[in-house]
């Protein structure tokens, strides 16, 4: 799954790993029922609801997409801790190369495992990757029943406001 990335991004969104559906169609967060795109719009990150096939429009807005682990799976819980930790090392190198203002990891449990931060909570993290600030958000997958769209939108909007402030 190719990254949607360039230098100077305000935020690089980081999924856990691509779904099998996304890998087949070659577009991030493409699976029907994934709430990533509606959440971006509701949070004021995109001016309109983008279709997954319009993902390239994010770059002009200062946003990109990558994943902790490149391997596609039916569900993220099929990844083991070692794979997540290895993915975090690769992600760190990518972040240092592209230098986004924020890296937003979309998955609290995956972040805790990948970055060895077992007590991390959603929001701004005390750690950085070089000059890039880390922000943790809930996974927008439709399988994540803990967060409704209104909750996701509020949390994503907090990140947007922080990115707007510089």
PDB file of C-alpha atoms in Angstrom:
ATOM      1  CA  UNK A   1       0.000   0.000   0.000  1.00  0.00           C
ATOM      2  CA  UNK A   2       1.752   3.197  -1.091  1.00  0.00           C
ATOM      3  CA  UNK A   3       2.035   6.010   1.429  1.00  0.00           C
ATOM      4  CA  UNK A   4       0.291   9.307   0.777  1.00  0.00           C
ATOM      5  CA  UNK A   5       3.156  11.490   1.929  1.00  0.00           C
ATOM      6  CA  UNK A   6       5.304  14.497   1.155  1.00  0.00           C
ATOM      7  CA  UNK A   7       7.557  16.848   3.098  1.00  0.00           C
ATOM      8  CA  UNK A   8       6.073  19.616   5.194  1.00  0.00           C
ATOM      9  CA  UNK A   9       2.758  18.005   6.144  1.00  0.00           C
ATOM     10  CA  UNK A  10       0.773  19.437   9.007  1.00  0.00           C
ATOM     11  CA  UNK A  11      -0.334  15.932  10.022  1.00  0.00           C
ATOM     12  CA  UNK A  12       0.670  12.467   8.885  1.00  0.00           C
ATOM     13  CA  UNK A  13      -2.168  10.112   9.824  1.00  0.00           C
ATOM     14  CA  UNK A  14      -0.907   6.643  10.638  1.00  0.00           C
ATOM     15  CA  UNK A  15      -3.225   3.676  10.471  1.00  0.00           C
ATOM     16  CA  UNK A  16      -2.322   0.388  12.117  1.00  0.00           C
ATOM     17  CA  UNK A  17      -2.155  -1.548   8.831  1.00  0.00           C
ATOM     18  CA  UNK A  18      -4.175  -1.740   5.616  1.00  0.00           C
ATOM     19  CA  UNK A  19      -7.282  -3.870   5.431  1.00  0.00           C
ATOM     20  CA  UNK A  20      -7.351  -6.540   2.761  1.00  0.00           C
ATOM     21  CA  UNK A  21      -9.968  -4.463   0.947  1.00  0.00           C
ATOM     22  CA  UNK A  22      -7.766  -1.336   0.966  1.00  0.00           C
ATOM     23  CA  UNK A  23      -4.814  -3.354  -0.294  1.00  0.00           C
ATOM     24  CA  UNK A  24      -6.854  -4.691  -3.210  1.00  0.00           C
ATOM     25  CA  UNK A  25      -8.214  -1.301  -4.274  1.00  0.00           C
ATOM     26  CA  UNK A  26      -4.959   0.534  -3.437  1.00  0.00           C
ATOM     27  CA  UNK A  27      -6.610   3.253  -1.341  1.00  0.00           C
ATOM     28  CA  UNK A  28      -6.279   3.976   2.378  1.00  0.00           C
ATOM     29  CA  UNK A  29      -9.304   3.501   4.640  1.00  0.00           C
ATOM     30  CA  UNK A  30     -11.320   2.231   1.671  1.00  0.00           C
ATOM     31  CA  UNK A  31     -13.379  -0.402   3.426  1.00  0.00           C
ATOM     32  CA  UNK A  32     -17.078   0.454   3.570  1.00  0.00           C
ATOM     33  CA  UNK A  33     -17.965   1.242   7.166  1.00  0.00           C
ATOM     34  CA  UNK A  34     -14.610   2.799   7.983  1.00  0.00           C
ATOM     35  CA  UNK A  35     -15.278   6.172   9.574  1.00  0.00           C
ATOM     36  CA  UNK A  36     -11.973   7.859   8.682  1.00  0.00           C
ATOM     37  CA  UNK A  37     -13.311   9.971   5.814  1.00  0.00           C
ATOM     38  CA  UNK A  38     -16.573  11.058   7.556  1.00  0.00           C
ATOM     39  CA  UNK A  39     -14.552  11.884  10.675  1.00  0.00           C
ATOM     40  CA  UNK A  40     -12.120  14.088   8.740  1.00  0.00           C
ATOM     41  CA  UNK A  41     -15.025  16.052   7.316  1.00  0.00           C
ATOM     42  CA  UNK A  42     -16.942  16.320  10.596  1.00  0.00           C
ATOM     43  CA  UNK A  43     -13.740  17.496  12.352  1.00  0.00           C
ATOM     44  CA  UNK A  44     -13.223  20.300   9.813  1.00  0.00           C
ATOM     45  CA  UNK A  45     -10.090  18.731   8.322  1.00  0.00           C
ATOM     46  CA  UNK A  46     -11.620  18.420   4.855  1.00  0.00           C
ATOM     47  CA  UNK A  47     -14.024  20.976   3.370  1.00  0.00           C
ATOM     48  CA  UNK A  48     -16.310  18.214   2.101  1.00  0.00           C
ATOM     49  CA  UNK A  49     -16.732  14.487   2.572  1.00  0.00           C
ATOM     50  CA  UNK A  50     -14.016  12.902   0.442  1.00  0.00           C
ATOM     51  CA  UNK A  51     -14.378   9.469  -1.078  1.00  0.00           C
ATOM     52  CA  UNK A  52     -11.443   7.159  -0.388  1.00  0.00           C
ATOM     53  CA  UNK A  53     -10.585   7.352  -4.111  1.00  0.00           C
ATOM     54  CA  UNK A  54     -10.044  11.116  -3.636  1.00  0.00           C
ATOM     55  CA  UNK A  55      -7.345  10.618  -1.005  1.00  0.00           C
ATOM     56  CA  UNK A  56      -4.757  12.602  -3.021  1.00  0.00           C
ATOM     57  CA  UNK A  57      -6.704  15.784  -2.179  1.00  0.00           C
ATOM     58  CA  UNK A  58      -5.451  15.471   1.405  1.00  0.00           C
ATOM     59  CA  UNK A  59      -1.915  16.413   0.354  1.00  0.00           C
ATOM     60  CA  UNK A  60      -3.006  19.880  -0.795  1.00  0.00           C
ATOM     61  CA  UNK A  61      -4.610  20.377   2.629  1.00  0.00           C
ATOM     62  CA  UNK A  62      -1.367  19.422   4.398  1.00  0.00           C
ATOM     63  CA  UNK A  63      -2.323  15.894   5.450  1.00  0.00           C
ATOM     64  CA  UNK A  64      -0.949  12.480   4.535  1.00  0.00           C
ATOM     65  CA  UNK A  65      -1.463   8.808   5.347  1.00  0.00           C
ATOM     66  CA  UNK A  66       0.844   5.928   6.220  1.00  0.00           C
ATOM     67  CA  UNK A  67       0.647   2.788   8.385  1.00  0.00           C
ATOM     68  CA  UNK A  68       2.590   1.318  11.288  1.00  0.00           C
ATOM     69  CA  UNK A  69       2.723  -2.042   9.492  1.00  0.00           C
ATOM     70  CA  UNK A  70       2.544  -2.387   5.711  1.00  0.00           C
ATOM     71  CA  UNK A  71       1.142  -5.933   5.687  1.00  0.00           C
ATOM     72  CA  UNK A  72      -2.581  -6.113   4.953  1.00  0.00           C
ATOM     73  CA  UNK A  73      -4.742  -8.294   7.183  1.00  0.00           C
ATOM     74  CA  UNK A  74      -8.448  -8.982   7.622  1.00  0.00           C
ATOM     75  CA  UNK A  75      -8.283  -7.312  11.065  1.00  0.00           C
ATOM     76  CA  UNK A  76      -5.505  -5.457  12.887  1.00  0.00           C
ATOM     77  CA  UNK A  77      -5.584  -7.913  15.787  1.00  0.00           C
ATOM     78  CA  UNK A  78      -3.852 -10.428  13.486  1.00  0.00           C
ATOM     79  CA  UNK A  79      -0.614  -8.438  13.941  1.00  0.00           C
ATOM     80  CA  UNK A  80       1.651  -9.490  16.784  1.00  0.00           C
ATOM     81  CA  UNK A  81       3.570  -7.230  19.157  1.00  0.00           C
ATOM     82  CA  UNK A  82       6.922  -7.857  17.454  1.00  0.00           C
ATOM     83  CA  UNK A  83       5.475  -6.815  14.081  1.00  0.00           C
ATOM     84  CA  UNK A  84       4.070  -3.606  15.589  1.00  0.00           C
ATOM     85  CA  UNK A  85       7.393  -2.769  17.295  1.00  0.00           C
ATOM     86  CA  UNK A  86       9.303  -3.366  14.056  1.00  0.00           C
ATOM     87  CA  UNK A  87       6.800  -1.207  12.204  1.00  0.00           C
ATOM     88  CA  UNK A  88       7.358   1.598  14.715  1.00  0.00           C
ATOM     89  CA  UNK A  89      11.084   1.590  13.898  1.00  0.00           C
ATOM     90  CA  UNK A  90      10.377   1.946  10.174  1.00  0.00           C
ATOM     91  CA  UNK A  91       7.791   4.618  10.909  1.00  0.00           C
ATOM     92  CA  UNK A  92      10.297   6.585  12.975  1.00  0.00           C
ATOM     93  CA  UNK A  93      12.744   6.647  10.051  1.00  0.00           C
ATOM     94  CA  UNK A  94       9.958   7.780   7.699  1.00  0.00           C
ATOM     95  CA  UNK A  95       8.905  10.566  10.063  1.00  0.00           C
ATOM     96  CA  UNK A  96      12.475  11.805  10.435  1.00  0.00           C
ATOM     97  CA  UNK A  97      12.789  11.882   6.642  1.00  0.00           C
ATOM     98  CA  UNK A  98       9.504  13.686   5.865  1.00  0.00           C
ATOM     99  CA  UNK A  99       9.203  15.761   9.078  1.00  0.00           C
ATOM    100  CA  UNK A 100       5.455  16.250   9.466  1.00  0.00           C
ATOM    101  CA  UNK A 101       4.452  18.648  12.238  1.00  0.00           C
ATOM    102  CA  UNK A 102       2.353  15.881  13.861  1.00  0.00           C
ATOM    103  CA  UNK A 103       2.203  12.110  13.536  1.00  0.00           C
ATOM    104  CA  UNK A 104      -1.317  10.967  14.465  1.00  0.00           C
ATOM    105  CA  UNK A 105      -1.405   7.255  15.241  1.00  0.00           C
ATOM    106  CA  UNK A 106      -4.928   5.903  14.775  1.00  0.00           C
ATOM    107  CA  UNK A 107      -5.224   3.180  17.365  1.00  0.00           C
ATOM    108  CA  UNK A 108      -4.531   3.565  21.078  1.00  0.00           C
ATOM    109  CA  UNK A 109      -3.738  -0.100  21.758  1.00  0.00           C
ATOM    110  CA  UNK A 110      -1.513  -0.390  18.695  1.00  0.00           C
ATOM    111  CA  UNK A 111       0.370   2.768  19.730  1.00  0.00           C
ATOM    112  CA  UNK A 112       0.885   1.421  23.247  1.00  0.00           C
ATOM    113  CA  UNK A 113       2.373  -1.787  21.878  1.00  0.00           C
ATOM    114  CA  UNK A 114       4.368  -0.375  18.947  1.00  0.00           C
ATOM    115  CA  UNK A 115       5.968   2.430  20.957  1.00  0.00           C
ATOM    116  CA  UNK A 116       6.190   0.609  24.330  1.00  0.00           C
ATOM    117  CA  UNK A 117       3.929   3.169  26.037  1.00  0.00           C
ATOM    118  CA  UNK A 118       1.449   0.935  27.920  1.00  0.00           C
ATOM    119  CA  UNK A 119      -0.306   3.812  29.674  1.00  0.00           C
ATOM    120  CA  UNK A 120      -0.728   6.153  26.683  1.00  0.00           C
ATOM    121  CA  UNK A 121      -4.082   7.857  26.338  1.00  0.00           C
ATOM    122  CA  UNK A 122      -5.602   9.629  23.328  1.00  0.00           C
ATOM    123  CA  UNK A 123      -4.259  13.104  22.619  1.00  0.00           C
ATOM    124  CA  UNK A 124      -0.861  14.782  22.521  1.00  0.00           C
ATOM    125  CA  UNK A 125       1.954  12.561  23.786  1.00  0.00           C
ATOM    126  CA  UNK A 126       4.964  13.755  25.797  1.00  0.00           C
ATOM    127  CA  UNK A 127       7.377  12.007  23.414  1.00  0.00           C
ATOM    128  CA  UNK A 128       8.383  13.243  19.982  1.00  0.00           C
ATOM    129  CA  UNK A 129      10.003  11.653  16.940  1.00  0.00           C
ATOM    130  CA  UNK A 130      12.680  14.203  16.173  1.00  0.00           C
ATOM    131  CA  UNK A 131      10.804  17.495  15.782  1.00  0.00           C
ATOM    132  CA  UNK A 132       7.493  15.721  15.071  1.00  0.00           C
ATOM    133  CA  UNK A 133       4.935  15.743  17.848  1.00  0.00           C
ATOM    134  CA  UNK A 134       2.981  12.546  18.483  1.00  0.00           C
ATOM    135  CA  UNK A 135      -0.784  12.469  18.809  1.00  0.00           C
ATOM    136  CA  UNK A 136      -2.828   9.335  19.474  1.00  0.00           C
ATOM    137  CA  UNK A 137      -6.395   8.967  18.249  1.00  0.00           C
ATOM    138  CA  UNK A 138      -8.866   6.087  18.369  1.00  0.00           C
ATOM    139  CA  UNK A 139      -8.988   3.788  15.389  1.00  0.00           C
ATOM    140  CA  UNK A 140     -11.828   4.963  13.078  1.00  0.00           C
ATOM    141  CA  UNK A 141     -12.593   1.416  11.941  1.00  0.00           C
ATOM    142  CA  UNK A 142     -16.249   0.517  12.055  1.00  0.00           C
ATOM    143  CA  UNK A 143     -15.152  -2.392  14.278  1.00  0.00           C
ATOM    144  CA  UNK A 144     -14.186   0.059  17.044  1.00  0.00           C
ATOM    145  CA  UNK A 145     -17.531   0.375  18.836  1.00  0.00           C
ATOM    146  CA  UNK A 146     -16.025   2.304  21.779  1.00  0.00           C
ATOM    147  CA  UNK A 147     -16.145   5.569  19.825  1.00  0.00           C
ATOM    148  CA  UNK A 148     -19.073   6.985  17.894  1.00  0.00           C
ATOM    149  CA  UNK A 149     -18.615   9.423  15.006  1.00  0.00           C
ATOM    150  CA  UNK A 150     -19.316  12.431  17.248  1.00  0.00           C
ATOM    151  CA  UNK A 151     -16.593  11.340  19.692  1.00  0.00           C
ATOM    152  CA  UNK A 152     -14.119  10.655  16.897  1.00  0.00           C
ATOM    153  CA  UNK A 153     -14.895  14.023  15.289  1.00  0.00           C
ATOM    154  CA  UNK A 154     -14.295  15.883  18.545  1.00  0.00           C
ATOM    155  CA  UNK A 155     -10.933  14.180  19.109  1.00  0.00           C
ATOM    156  CA  UNK A 156      -9.803  14.688  15.500  1.00  0.00           C
ATOM    157  CA  UNK A 157     -10.867  18.359  15.728  1.00  0.00           C
ATOM    158  CA  UNK A 158      -8.573  18.797  18.747  1.00  0.00           C
ATOM    159  CA  UNK A 159      -5.669  17.630  16.587  1.00  0.00           C
ATOM    160  CA  UNK A 160      -6.756  19.951  13.774  1.00  0.00           C
ATOM    161  CA  UNK A 161      -6.764  22.930  16.137  1.00  0.00           C
ATOM    162  CA  UNK A 162      -3.292  22.024  17.425  1.00  0.00           C
ATOM    163  CA  UNK A 163      -1.996  21.665  13.857  1.00  0.00           C
ATOM    164  CA  UNK A 164      -3.596  25.001  12.910  1.00  0.00           C
ATOM    165  CA  UNK A 165      -1.853  26.663  15.851  1.00  0.00           C
ATOM    166  CA  UNK A 166       1.499  25.394  14.653  1.00  0.00           C
TER     167      UNK A 166
END
